[in-house]
GROMACS .gro file of C-alpha atoms in nm:
model
  103
    1MET     CA    1  13.142   8.292  14.678
    2ARG     CA    2  13.390   8.015  14.756
    3LEU     CA    3  13.735   7.917  14.635
    4SER     CA    4  13.932   7.626  14.776
    5HIS     CA    5  14.099   7.853  15.032
    6VAL     CA    6  13.867   8.158  15.052
    7SER     CA    7  13.503   8.186  15.154
    8ASN     CA    8  13.301   8.505  15.129
    9LEU     CA    9  12.996   8.474  15.352
   10ALA     CA   10  12.706   8.717  15.397
   11PHE     CA   11  12.528   8.750  15.731
   12SER     CA   12  12.174   8.887  15.701
   13ASP     CA   13  12.111   9.200  15.907
   14VAL     CA   14  12.475   9.215  16.026
   15GLU     CA   15  12.713   9.489  15.916
   16ALA     CA   16  13.041   9.333  15.810
   17GLU     CA   17  13.256   9.596  15.981
   18SER     CA   18  13.090   9.533  16.319
   19LEU     CA   19  13.138   9.161  16.274
   20ILE     CA   20  13.503   9.197  16.171
   21LEU     CA   21  13.584   9.420  16.468
   22THR     CA   22  13.421   9.180  16.712
   23LEU     CA   23  13.586   8.876  16.554
   24ASP     CA   24  13.920   9.052  16.588
   25LEU     CA   25  13.858   9.093  16.962
   26HIS     CA   26  13.822   8.713  16.973
   27GLY     CA   27  14.146   8.657  16.781
   28ILE     CA   28  13.978   8.577  16.448
   29ALA     CA   29  14.107   8.749  16.135
   30ALA     CA   30  13.858   8.823  15.858
   31SER     CA   31  13.801   9.093  15.597
   32SER     CA   32  13.508   9.254  15.424
   33GLY     CA   33  13.459   9.273  15.051
   34ALA     CA   34  13.706   9.146  14.797
   35ALA     CA   35  14.082   9.126  14.849
   36CYS     CA   36  14.146   9.380  14.574
   37ASN     CA   37  13.937   9.636  14.770
   38SER     CA   38  14.134   9.606  15.093
   39GLY     CA   39  14.115   9.931  15.289
   40SER     CA   40  13.841  10.079  15.071
   41VAL     CA   41  13.523  10.224  15.219
   42GLN     CA   42  13.334  10.172  14.892
   43LEU     CA   43  13.126   9.866  14.814
   44SER     CA   44  13.326   9.585  14.661
   45HIS     CA   45  13.294   9.624  14.285
   46VAL     CA   46  13.366   9.252  14.251
   47LEU     CA   47  13.072   9.148  14.470
   48VAL     CA   48  12.845   9.406  14.303
   49ALA     CA   49  12.948   9.272  13.960
   50MET     CA   50  12.854   8.924  14.079
   51GLY     CA   51  12.500   9.057  14.125
   52LEU     CA   52  12.490   9.091  14.504
   53SER     CA   53  12.264   9.362  14.644
   54PRO     CA   54  12.429   9.652  14.830
   55GLU     CA   55  12.284   9.514  15.156
   56ARG     CA   56  12.438   9.174  15.090
   57VAL     CA   57  12.774   9.327  14.999
   58GLN     CA   58  12.773   9.529  15.323
   59SER     CA   59  12.712   9.211  15.522
   60SER     CA   60  12.981   9.004  15.347
   61VAL     CA   61  13.289   8.879  15.530
   62ARG     CA   62  13.586   8.702  15.372
   63PHE     CA   63  13.765   8.419  15.550
   64SER     CA   64  14.093   8.287  15.409
   65LEU     CA   65  14.258   7.957  15.491
   66GLY     CA   66  14.629   7.893  15.461
   67ARG     CA   67  14.876   7.614  15.501
   68GLY     CA   68  14.897   7.686  15.874
   69THR     CA   69  14.521   7.685  15.936
   70THR     CA   70  14.434   7.407  16.178
   71THR     CA   71  14.110   7.221  16.232
   72ASP     CA   72  14.114   7.358  16.588
   73ALA     CA   73  14.119   7.713  16.446
   74ILE     CA   74  13.829   7.634  16.213
   75ASP     CA   75  13.634   7.475  16.499
   76TYR     CA   76  13.697   7.788  16.710
   77VAL     CA   77  13.554   8.011  16.436
   78LEU     CA   78  13.253   7.782  16.393
   79GLU     CA   79  13.184   7.796  16.769
   80THR     CA   80  13.251   8.168  16.811
   81LEU     CA   81  13.100   8.322  16.498
   82PRO     CA   82  12.727   8.235  16.530
   83PRO     CA   83  12.674   8.390  16.876
   84ILE     CA   84  12.866   8.703  16.772
   85ALA     CA   85  12.654   8.746  16.458
   86ALA     CA   86  12.336   8.690  16.660
   87ARG     CA   87  12.442   8.949  16.920
   88ILE     CA   88  12.517   9.209  16.650
   89ARG     CA   89  12.185   9.132  16.479
   90ARG     CA   90  11.995   9.178  16.809
   91ALA     CA   91  12.179   9.506  16.874
   92GLY     CA   92  12.074   9.627  16.528
   93ASP     CA   93  11.712   9.527  16.597
   94ALA     CA   94  11.723   9.716  16.927
   95ARG     CA   95  11.855  10.029  16.753
   96LEU     CA   96  11.573  10.009  16.498
   97ALA     CA   97  11.314   9.963  16.772
   98ASP     CA   98  11.455  10.264  16.963
   99SER     CA   99  11.432  10.474  16.648
  100GLY     CA  100  11.063  10.393  16.608
  101LYS     CA  101  11.114  10.200  16.282
  102ALA     CA  102  10.953   9.863  16.225
  103VAL     CA  103  11.169   9.568  16.322
   0.00000   0.00000   0.00000
């Protein structure tokens, strides 16, 4: 989903909460689900109503841009985000392998 100032992106095989916590450690603010579900532990009813699978909803992260957002800040997110998502994905694969489930 995308508005002119908000993007909701899903990262396959990455739990949104893990991604948000790690982004925060890098100074990047993001949220999971829809804005009207802020603070909720339930799946976003908005994303579910849009037809997203529960897995996709759980991997969705919302980024908002404002008047003060700079191109340097956007570039920082674009440089920082992919390796973080890849690291979380690899950690999830390792947990599955340790549990004896197929990866």
